[in-house]
């Protein structure tokens, strides 16, 4: 029998926010706020049921994290996967895939039908993402169309998804968690 990995995936807790932000700052740098994906996150909470962290089984140190943001596409509710980040020294051990798979399974259980992201197709194809036809969806800013990927959580759901990608719940109050991250 193979050994279990020396880390486990668990739901993100409020106390993880500072470590998650520190990892994102290290991995993505300050340029992350200029990306189209961040415009969709500004002022909107990630779905708290879909934030997962990988924690070292012994020290409980944070090894990686993933979050999902609700968005709308042509008026339909969808999800945006990301940020996904793993500590640089611990990559290639399956942590990224495990985080995403946990999130995808949870998103399905929560009733979401589709997930979008902007990223490298060869990597995300490992959990089922595929490139969307060009101009099927329009992000609020420049994106490389070859990096716009989607996943159906309900059979065929992506086929009917099209239009402008916008922030969900734009009038939703900015959360205490965002305040803790220093965004407001
Ligand atoms: C992308 C990232 C999350 C992957 O995490 P990870 O824990 O190393 O991923 P896994 O161990 O689950 O998978 C590793 C495999 O995916 C491959 N892979 C990783 N990034 C890839 C990419 N961008 N394109 C294609 N393949 C990739 C690796 O080569 C490895 O392949 P192998 O299994 O054949 O050896 C991590 O490299 C990271 O944090 N990168 C910086 C942040 C980032 O780019 N995030 C994604 C955009 S939001």
PDB file of C-alpha atoms and ligand atoms in Angstrom:
ATOM      1  CA  UNK A   1       0.000   0.000   0.000  1.00  0.00           C
ATOM      2  CA  UNK A   2       1.318   3.489  -0.831  1.00  0.00           C
ATOM      3  CA  UNK A   3       2.072   5.951   1.960  1.00  0.00           C
ATOM      4  CA  UNK A   4      -0.407   8.812   2.433  1.00  0.00           C
ATOM      5  CA  UNK A   5       1.098  12.190   1.490  1.00  0.00           C
ATOM      6  CA  UNK A   6       2.631  14.195   4.373  1.00  0.00           C
ATOM      7  CA  UNK A   7       0.006  16.892   3.853  1.00  0.00           C
ATOM      8  CA  UNK A   8      -3.744  17.099   3.848  1.00  0.00           C
ATOM      9  CA  UNK A   9      -6.350  19.240   2.163  1.00  0.00           C
ATOM     10  CA  UNK A  10      -8.783  21.058   4.418  1.00  0.00           C
ATOM     11  CA  UNK A  11     -11.297  23.866   4.167  1.00  0.00           C
ATOM     12  CA  UNK A  12      -9.798  27.330   4.484  1.00  0.00           C
ATOM     13  CA  UNK A  13     -10.335  28.937   7.901  1.00  0.00           C
ATOM     14  CA  UNK A  14     -10.399  32.687   8.672  1.00  0.00           C
ATOM     15  CA  UNK A  15      -6.996  32.326  10.352  1.00  0.00           C
ATOM     16  CA  UNK A  16      -5.439  31.178   7.045  1.00  0.00           C
ATOM     17  CA  UNK A  17      -6.038  34.500   5.279  1.00  0.00           C
ATOM     18  CA  UNK A  18      -2.669  36.079   6.105  1.00  0.00           C
ATOM     19  CA  UNK A  19      -0.685  32.985   5.010  1.00  0.00           C
ATOM     20  CA  UNK A  20      -2.709  32.715   1.790  1.00  0.00           C
ATOM     21  CA  UNK A  21      -2.099  36.367   0.996  1.00  0.00           C
ATOM     22  CA  UNK A  22       1.633  35.997   1.732  1.00  0.00           C
ATOM     23  CA  UNK A  23       1.825  33.010  -0.638  1.00  0.00           C
ATOM     24  CA  UNK A  24      -0.056  34.896  -3.377  1.00  0.00           C
ATOM     25  CA  UNK A  25       2.202  37.923  -2.956  1.00  0.00           C
ATOM     26  CA  UNK A  26       5.304  35.744  -3.276  1.00  0.00           C
ATOM     27  CA  UNK A  27       4.028  33.693  -6.215  1.00  0.00           C
ATOM     28  CA  UNK A  28       2.165  36.302  -8.275  1.00  0.00           C
ATOM     29  CA  UNK A  29       3.743  39.591  -7.141  1.00  0.00           C
ATOM     30  CA  UNK A  30       2.093  43.012  -7.137  1.00  0.00           C
ATOM     31  CA  UNK A  31       1.092  42.698 -10.821  1.00  0.00           C
ATOM     32  CA  UNK A  32      -1.661  40.302  -9.795  1.00  0.00           C
ATOM     33  CA  UNK A  33      -4.086  43.116  -9.034  1.00  0.00           C
ATOM     34  CA  UNK A  34      -3.894  44.371 -12.628  1.00  0.00           C
ATOM     35  CA  UNK A  35      -5.120  41.103 -14.150  1.00  0.00           C
ATOM     36  CA  UNK A  36      -8.634  40.777 -15.574  1.00  0.00           C
ATOM     37  CA  UNK A  37      -9.381  38.002 -13.124  1.00  0.00           C
ATOM     38  CA  UNK A  38      -8.796  40.359 -10.196  1.00  0.00           C
ATOM     39  CA  UNK A  39     -11.321  42.825 -11.544  1.00  0.00           C
ATOM     40  CA  UNK A  40     -13.878  40.063 -11.155  1.00  0.00           C
ATOM     41  CA  UNK A  41     -12.856  39.496  -7.540  1.00  0.00           C
ATOM     42  CA  UNK A  42     -12.735  43.073  -6.351  1.00  0.00           C
ATOM     43  CA  UNK A  43     -15.378  43.758  -3.714  1.00  0.00           C
ATOM     44  CA  UNK A  44     -16.783  40.218  -3.988  1.00  0.00           C
ATOM     45  CA  UNK A  45     -16.169  37.411  -1.515  1.00  0.00           C
ATOM     46  CA  UNK A  46     -14.843  34.067  -2.673  1.00  0.00           C
ATOM     47  CA  UNK A  47     -17.311  31.272  -1.986  1.00  0.00           C
ATOM     48  CA  UNK A  48     -16.281  30.240   1.558  1.00  0.00           C
ATOM     49  CA  UNK A  49     -17.361  26.641   0.906  1.00  0.00           C
ATOM     50  CA  UNK A  50     -14.793  26.346  -1.879  1.00  0.00           C
ATOM     51  CA  UNK A  51     -11.597  27.718  -0.340  1.00  0.00           C
ATOM     52  CA  UNK A  52      -9.130  24.921   0.379  1.00  0.00           C
ATOM     53  CA  UNK A  53      -5.618  24.806   1.740  1.00  0.00           C
ATOM     54  CA  UNK A  54      -2.977  22.097   1.755  1.00  0.00           C
ATOM     55  CA  UNK A  55      -1.404  21.916   5.204  1.00  0.00           C
ATOM     56  CA  UNK A  56       1.681  20.015   6.322  1.00  0.00           C
ATOM     57  CA  UNK A  57       0.409  17.107   8.424  1.00  0.00           C
ATOM     58  CA  UNK A  58       3.049  17.643  11.106  1.00  0.00           C
ATOM     59  CA  UNK A  59       3.665  21.400  11.312  1.00  0.00           C
ATOM     60  CA  UNK A  60       0.289  22.535   9.880  1.00  0.00           C
ATOM     61  CA  UNK A  61       2.245  25.003   7.710  1.00  0.00           C
ATOM     62  CA  UNK A  62       0.346  26.206   4.654  1.00  0.00           C
ATOM     63  CA  UNK A  63       1.730  24.547   1.514  1.00  0.00           C
ATOM     64  CA  UNK A  64      -0.808  25.716  -1.033  1.00  0.00           C
ATOM     65  CA  UNK A  65      -4.251  27.187  -1.507  1.00  0.00           C
ATOM     66  CA  UNK A  66      -7.087  27.554  -3.961  1.00  0.00           C
ATOM     67  CA  UNK A  67     -10.145  29.798  -3.999  1.00  0.00           C
ATOM     68  CA  UNK A  68     -13.158  30.112  -6.279  1.00  0.00           C
ATOM     69  CA  UNK A  69     -15.049  33.324  -6.943  1.00  0.00           C
ATOM     70  CA  UNK A  70     -18.680  33.486  -8.013  1.00  0.00           C
ATOM     71  CA  UNK A  71     -19.078  35.340 -11.328  1.00  0.00           C
ATOM     72  CA  UNK A  72     -21.820  35.795 -13.859  1.00  0.00           C
ATOM     73  CA  UNK A  73     -21.503  34.921 -17.536  1.00  0.00           C
ATOM     74  CA  UNK A  74     -24.225  36.312 -19.763  1.00  0.00           C
ATOM     75  CA  UNK A  75     -26.285  36.680 -16.590  1.00  0.00           C
ATOM     76  CA  UNK A  76     -25.783  33.050 -15.509  1.00  0.00           C
ATOM     77  CA  UNK A  77     -24.003  32.230 -12.252  1.00  0.00           C
ATOM     78  CA  UNK A  78     -20.653  30.561 -12.731  1.00  0.00           C
ATOM     79  CA  UNK A  79     -17.343  30.293 -10.901  1.00  0.00           C
ATOM     80  CA  UNK A  80     -13.840  31.556 -11.509  1.00  0.00           C
ATOM     81  CA  UNK A  81     -11.103  29.206 -10.317  1.00  0.00           C
ATOM     82  CA  UNK A  82      -8.101  30.876  -8.751  1.00  0.00           C
ATOM     83  CA  UNK A  83      -5.815  31.964  -7.383  1.00  0.00           C
ATOM     84  CA  UNK A  84      -4.179  28.552  -7.113  1.00  0.00           C
ATOM     85  CA  UNK A  85      -0.708  28.562  -5.632  1.00  0.00           C
ATOM     86  CA  UNK A  86       1.704  26.036  -4.159  1.00  0.00           C
ATOM     87  CA  UNK A  87       4.892  26.831  -2.234  1.00  0.00           C
ATOM     88  CA  UNK A  88       7.761  26.841  -4.747  1.00  0.00           C
ATOM     89  CA  UNK A  89       9.813  24.166  -2.962  1.00  0.00           C
ATOM     90  CA  UNK A  90       6.900  21.720  -2.883  1.00  0.00           C
ATOM     91  CA  UNK A  91       5.696  21.647  -6.444  1.00  0.00           C
ATOM     92  CA  UNK A  92       5.282  18.516  -8.539  1.00  0.00           C
ATOM     93  CA  UNK A  93       3.902  16.455  -5.639  1.00  0.00           C
ATOM     94  CA  UNK A  94       0.269  16.597  -6.648  1.00  0.00           C
ATOM     95  CA  UNK A  95      -0.741  19.377  -4.240  1.00  0.00           C
ATOM     96  CA  UNK A  96      -2.080  21.686  -6.964  1.00  0.00           C
ATOM     97  CA  UNK A  97      -4.204  18.982  -8.579  1.00  0.00           C
ATOM     98  CA  UNK A  98      -5.493  17.789  -5.193  1.00  0.00           C
ATOM     99  CA  UNK A  99      -6.508  21.339  -4.207  1.00  0.00           C
ATOM    100  CA  UNK A 100      -8.338  21.886  -7.492  1.00  0.00           C
ATOM    101  CA  UNK A 101     -10.047  18.504  -7.378  1.00  0.00           C
ATOM    102  CA  UNK A 102     -11.327  19.200  -3.853  1.00  0.00           C
ATOM    103  CA  UNK A 103     -12.661  22.549  -5.008  1.00  0.00           C
ATOM    104  CA  UNK A 104     -14.267  21.141  -8.142  1.00  0.00           C
ATOM    105  CA  UNK A 105     -15.974  18.340  -6.208  1.00  0.00           C
ATOM    106  CA  UNK A 106     -17.237  20.829  -3.620  1.00  0.00           C
ATOM    107  CA  UNK A 107     -18.454  23.234  -6.319  1.00  0.00           C
ATOM    108  CA  UNK A 108     -20.448  20.418  -7.889  1.00  0.00           C
ATOM    109  CA  UNK A 109     -21.936  19.514  -4.515  1.00  0.00           C
ATOM    110  CA  UNK A 110     -22.895  23.182  -4.010  1.00  0.00           C
ATOM    111  CA  UNK A 111     -24.865  23.133  -7.253  1.00  0.00           C
ATOM    112  CA  UNK A 112     -22.630  25.176  -9.562  1.00  0.00           C
ATOM    113  CA  UNK A 113     -22.850  24.089 -13.194  1.00  0.00           C
ATOM    114  CA  UNK A 114     -19.676  25.571 -14.703  1.00  0.00           C
ATOM    115  CA  UNK A 115     -16.193  26.796 -13.789  1.00  0.00           C
ATOM    116  CA  UNK A 116     -14.017  29.149 -15.839  1.00  0.00           C
ATOM    117  CA  UNK A 117     -10.400  30.159 -15.465  1.00  0.00           C
ATOM    118  CA  UNK A 118      -7.601  31.875 -17.329  1.00  0.00           C
ATOM    119  CA  UNK A 119      -4.546  29.644 -17.379  1.00  0.00           C
ATOM    120  CA  UNK A 120      -2.338  27.034 -19.037  1.00  0.00           C
ATOM    121  CA  UNK A 121      -4.482  24.433 -20.780  1.00  0.00           C
ATOM    122  CA  UNK A 122      -1.926  21.579 -20.493  1.00  0.00           C
ATOM    123  CA  UNK A 123      -2.038  21.843 -16.699  1.00  0.00           C
ATOM    124  CA  UNK A 124      -5.752  22.417 -16.138  1.00  0.00           C
ATOM    125  CA  UNK A 125      -6.704  19.732 -18.666  1.00  0.00           C
ATOM    126  CA  UNK A 126      -5.557  17.296 -15.969  1.00  0.00           C
ATOM    127  CA  UNK A 127      -8.723  18.078 -14.028  1.00  0.00           C
ATOM    128  CA  UNK A 128     -10.937  18.300 -17.120  1.00  0.00           C
ATOM    129  CA  UNK A 129     -10.699  21.928 -18.293  1.00  0.00           C
ATOM    130  CA  UNK A 130     -10.733  22.643 -22.034  1.00  0.00           C
ATOM    131  CA  UNK A 131     -10.325  25.763 -24.115  1.00  0.00           C
ATOM    132  CA  UNK A 132     -13.539  27.657 -24.850  1.00  0.00           C
ATOM    133  CA  UNK A 133     -14.292  28.687 -28.444  1.00  0.00           C
ATOM    134  CA  UNK A 134     -12.842  32.198 -29.040  1.00  0.00           C
ATOM    135  CA  UNK A 135     -15.250  35.025 -28.152  1.00  0.00           C
ATOM    136  CA  UNK A 136     -17.766  32.698 -26.480  1.00  0.00           C
ATOM    137  CA  UNK A 137     -17.215  34.642 -23.272  1.00  0.00           C
ATOM    138  CA  UNK A 138     -15.877  38.187 -22.870  1.00  0.00           C
ATOM    139  CA  UNK A 139     -13.719  39.072 -19.872  1.00  0.00           C
ATOM    140  CA  UNK A 140     -13.688  42.659 -18.561  1.00  0.00           C
ATOM    141  CA  UNK A 141     -10.203  43.358 -19.882  1.00  0.00           C
ATOM    142  CA  UNK A 142      -7.553  41.879 -22.104  1.00  0.00           C
ATOM    143  CA  UNK A 143      -7.077  38.111 -21.860  1.00  0.00           C
ATOM    144  CA  UNK A 144      -5.303  35.679 -24.139  1.00  0.00           C
ATOM    145  CA  UNK A 145      -8.201  33.729 -25.677  1.00  0.00           C
ATOM    146  CA  UNK A 146      -6.130  30.545 -25.832  1.00  0.00           C
ATOM    147  CA  UNK A 147      -5.984  30.644 -22.030  1.00  0.00           C
ATOM    148  CA  UNK A 148      -9.724  30.938 -21.411  1.00  0.00           C
ATOM    149  CA  UNK A 149     -10.740  27.498 -20.170  1.00  0.00           C
ATOM    150  CA  UNK A 150     -13.967  25.989 -18.915  1.00  0.00           C
ATOM    151  CA  UNK A 151     -15.295  22.917 -17.146  1.00  0.00           C
ATOM    152  CA  UNK A 152     -18.875  21.610 -17.026  1.00  0.00           C
ATOM    153  CA  UNK A 153     -19.936  20.311 -13.629  1.00  0.00           C
ATOM    154  CA  UNK A 154     -23.292  19.355 -15.104  1.00  0.00           C
ATOM    155  CA  UNK A 155     -23.179  17.542 -18.423  1.00  0.00           C
ATOM    156  CA  UNK A 156     -23.207  19.996 -21.343  1.00  0.00           C
ATOM    157  CA  UNK A 157     -23.550  23.102 -19.150  1.00  0.00           C
ATOM    158  CA  UNK A 158     -20.706  24.946 -20.863  1.00  0.00           C
ATOM    159  CA  UNK A 159     -22.434  24.701 -24.242  1.00  0.00           C
ATOM    160  CA  UNK A 160     -25.079  27.214 -23.227  1.00  0.00           C
ATOM    161  CA  UNK A 161     -22.697  29.566 -21.402  1.00  0.00           C
ATOM    162  CA  UNK A 162     -21.851  32.716 -23.354  1.00  0.00           C
ATOM    163  CA  UNK A 163     -21.600  36.476 -23.040  1.00  0.00           C
ATOM    164  CA  UNK A 164     -19.965  39.002 -20.786  1.00  0.00           C
ATOM    165  CA  UNK A 165     -18.119  37.798 -17.717  1.00  0.00           C
ATOM    166  CA  UNK A 166     -18.977  40.107 -14.834  1.00  0.00           C
ATOM    167  CA  UNK A 167     -18.582  40.327 -11.104  1.00  0.00           C
ATOM    168  CA  UNK A 168     -21.183  38.516  -9.082  1.00  0.00           C
ATOM    169  CA  UNK A 169     -23.046  40.342  -6.333  1.00  0.00           C
ATOM    170  CA  UNK A 170     -21.358  43.607  -7.212  1.00  0.00           C
ATOM    171  CA  UNK A 171     -23.230  45.365  -4.440  1.00  0.00           C
ATOM    172  CA  UNK A 172     -22.257  42.751  -1.872  1.00  0.00           C
ATOM    173  CA  UNK A 173     -20.448  44.373   1.047  1.00  0.00           C
ATOM    174  CA  UNK A 174     -16.723  43.841   1.093  1.00  0.00           C
ATOM    175  CA  UNK A 175     -16.058  41.244   3.731  1.00  0.00           C
ATOM    176  CA  UNK A 176     -14.115  41.468   6.938  1.00  0.00           C
ATOM    177  CA  UNK A 177     -11.760  38.963   5.355  1.00  0.00           C
ATOM    178  CA  UNK A 178     -10.930  41.371   2.527  1.00  0.00           C
ATOM    179  CA  UNK A 179     -10.296  44.017   5.138  1.00  0.00           C
ATOM    180  CA  UNK A 180      -7.926  41.639   6.895  1.00  0.00           C
ATOM    181  CA  UNK A 181      -6.061  41.204   3.617  1.00  0.00           C
ATOM    182  CA  UNK A 182      -5.449  44.931   3.460  1.00  0.00           C
ATOM    183  CA  UNK A 183      -7.533  45.500   0.333  1.00  0.00           C
ATOM    184  CA  UNK A 184      -9.719  48.174   1.919  1.00  0.00           C
TER     185      UNK A 184
HETATM  186  C1  LIG B   1       0.706  25.784 -11.074  1.00  0.00           C
HETATM  187  C2  LIG B   1       0.959  25.224  -9.684  1.00  0.00           C
HETATM  188  C3  LIG B   1      -0.212  25.571  -8.796  1.00  0.00           C
HETATM  189  C4  LIG B   1       1.076  23.703  -9.785  1.00  0.00           C
HETATM  190  O1  LIG B   1       1.167  23.167  -8.479  1.00  0.00           O
HETATM  191  P1  LIG B   1       1.844  21.735  -8.217  1.00  0.00           P
HETATM  192  O2  LIG B   1       1.502  21.317  -6.841  1.00  0.00           O
HETATM  193  O3  LIG B   1       3.255  21.753  -8.586  1.00  0.00           O
HETATM  194  O4  LIG B   1       1.044  20.859  -9.282  1.00  0.00           O
HETATM  195  P2  LIG B   1       0.910  19.275  -9.271  1.00  0.00           P
HETATM  196  O5  LIG B   1       2.009  18.673  -8.460  1.00  0.00           O
HETATM  197  O6  LIG B   1      -0.469  18.929  -8.912  1.00  0.00           O
HETATM  198  O7  LIG B   1       1.116  18.943 -10.801  1.00  0.00           O
HETATM  199  C5  LIG B   1       2.422  19.003 -11.300  1.00  0.00           C
HETATM  200  C6  LIG B   1       2.426  18.569 -12.741  1.00  0.00           C
HETATM  201  O8  LIG B   1       1.800  19.598 -13.529  1.00  0.00           O
HETATM  202  C7  LIG B   1       2.750  20.111 -14.448  1.00  0.00           C
HETATM  203  N1  LIG B   1       2.562  21.553 -14.554  1.00  0.00           N
HETATM  204  C8  LIG B   1       2.681  22.466 -13.570  1.00  0.00           C
HETATM  205  N2  LIG B   1       2.438  23.707 -14.061  1.00  0.00           N
HETATM  206  C9  LIG B   1       2.164  23.544 -15.373  1.00  0.00           C
HETATM  207  C10 LIG B   1       1.850  24.445 -16.415  1.00  0.00           C
HETATM  208  N3  LIG B   1       1.764  25.737 -16.203  1.00  0.00           N
HETATM  209  N4  LIG B   1       1.632  23.915 -17.649  1.00  0.00           N
HETATM  210  C11 LIG B   1       1.711  22.591 -17.878  1.00  0.00           C
HETATM  211  N5  LIG B   1       2.020  21.688 -16.915  1.00  0.00           N
HETATM  212  C12 LIG B   1       2.244  22.170 -15.689  1.00  0.00           C
HETATM  213  C13 LIG B   1       4.108  19.777 -13.844  1.00  0.00           C
HETATM  214  O9  LIG B   1       5.099  19.737 -14.853  1.00  0.00           O
HETATM  215  C14 LIG B   1       3.849  18.419 -13.238  1.00  0.00           C
HETATM  216  O10 LIG B   1       3.861  17.448 -14.255  1.00  0.00           O
HETATM  217  P3  LIG B   1       4.210  15.898 -13.936  1.00  0.00           P
HETATM  218  O11 LIG B   1       3.144  15.392 -13.001  1.00  0.00           O
HETATM  219  O12 LIG B   1       4.107  15.252 -15.281  1.00  0.00           O
HETATM  220  O13 LIG B   1       5.561  15.910 -13.338  1.00  0.00           O
HETATM  221  C15 LIG B   1       2.276  25.738  -9.071  1.00  0.00           C
HETATM  222  O14 LIG B   1       3.324  25.478  -9.966  1.00  0.00           O
HETATM  223  C16 LIG B   1       2.246  27.222  -8.761  1.00  0.00           C
HETATM  224  O15 LIG B   1       1.888  27.640  -7.663  1.00  0.00           O
HETATM  225  N6  LIG B   1       2.658  28.040  -9.744  1.00  0.00           N
HETATM  226  C17 LIG B   1       2.691  29.484  -9.578  1.00  0.00           C
HETATM  227  C18 LIG B   1       1.303  30.060  -9.530  1.00  0.00           C
HETATM  228  C19 LIG B   1       0.498  29.740 -10.749  1.00  0.00           C
HETATM  229  O16 LIG B   1       0.973  29.785 -11.876  1.00  0.00           O
HETATM  230  N7  LIG B   1      -0.789  29.425 -10.504  1.00  0.00           N
HETATM  231  C20 LIG B   1      -1.699  29.074 -11.529  1.00  0.00           C
HETATM  232  C21 LIG B   1      -2.311  30.272 -12.149  1.00  0.00           C
HETATM  233  S1  LIG B   1      -3.620  30.912 -11.150  1.00  0.00           S
END
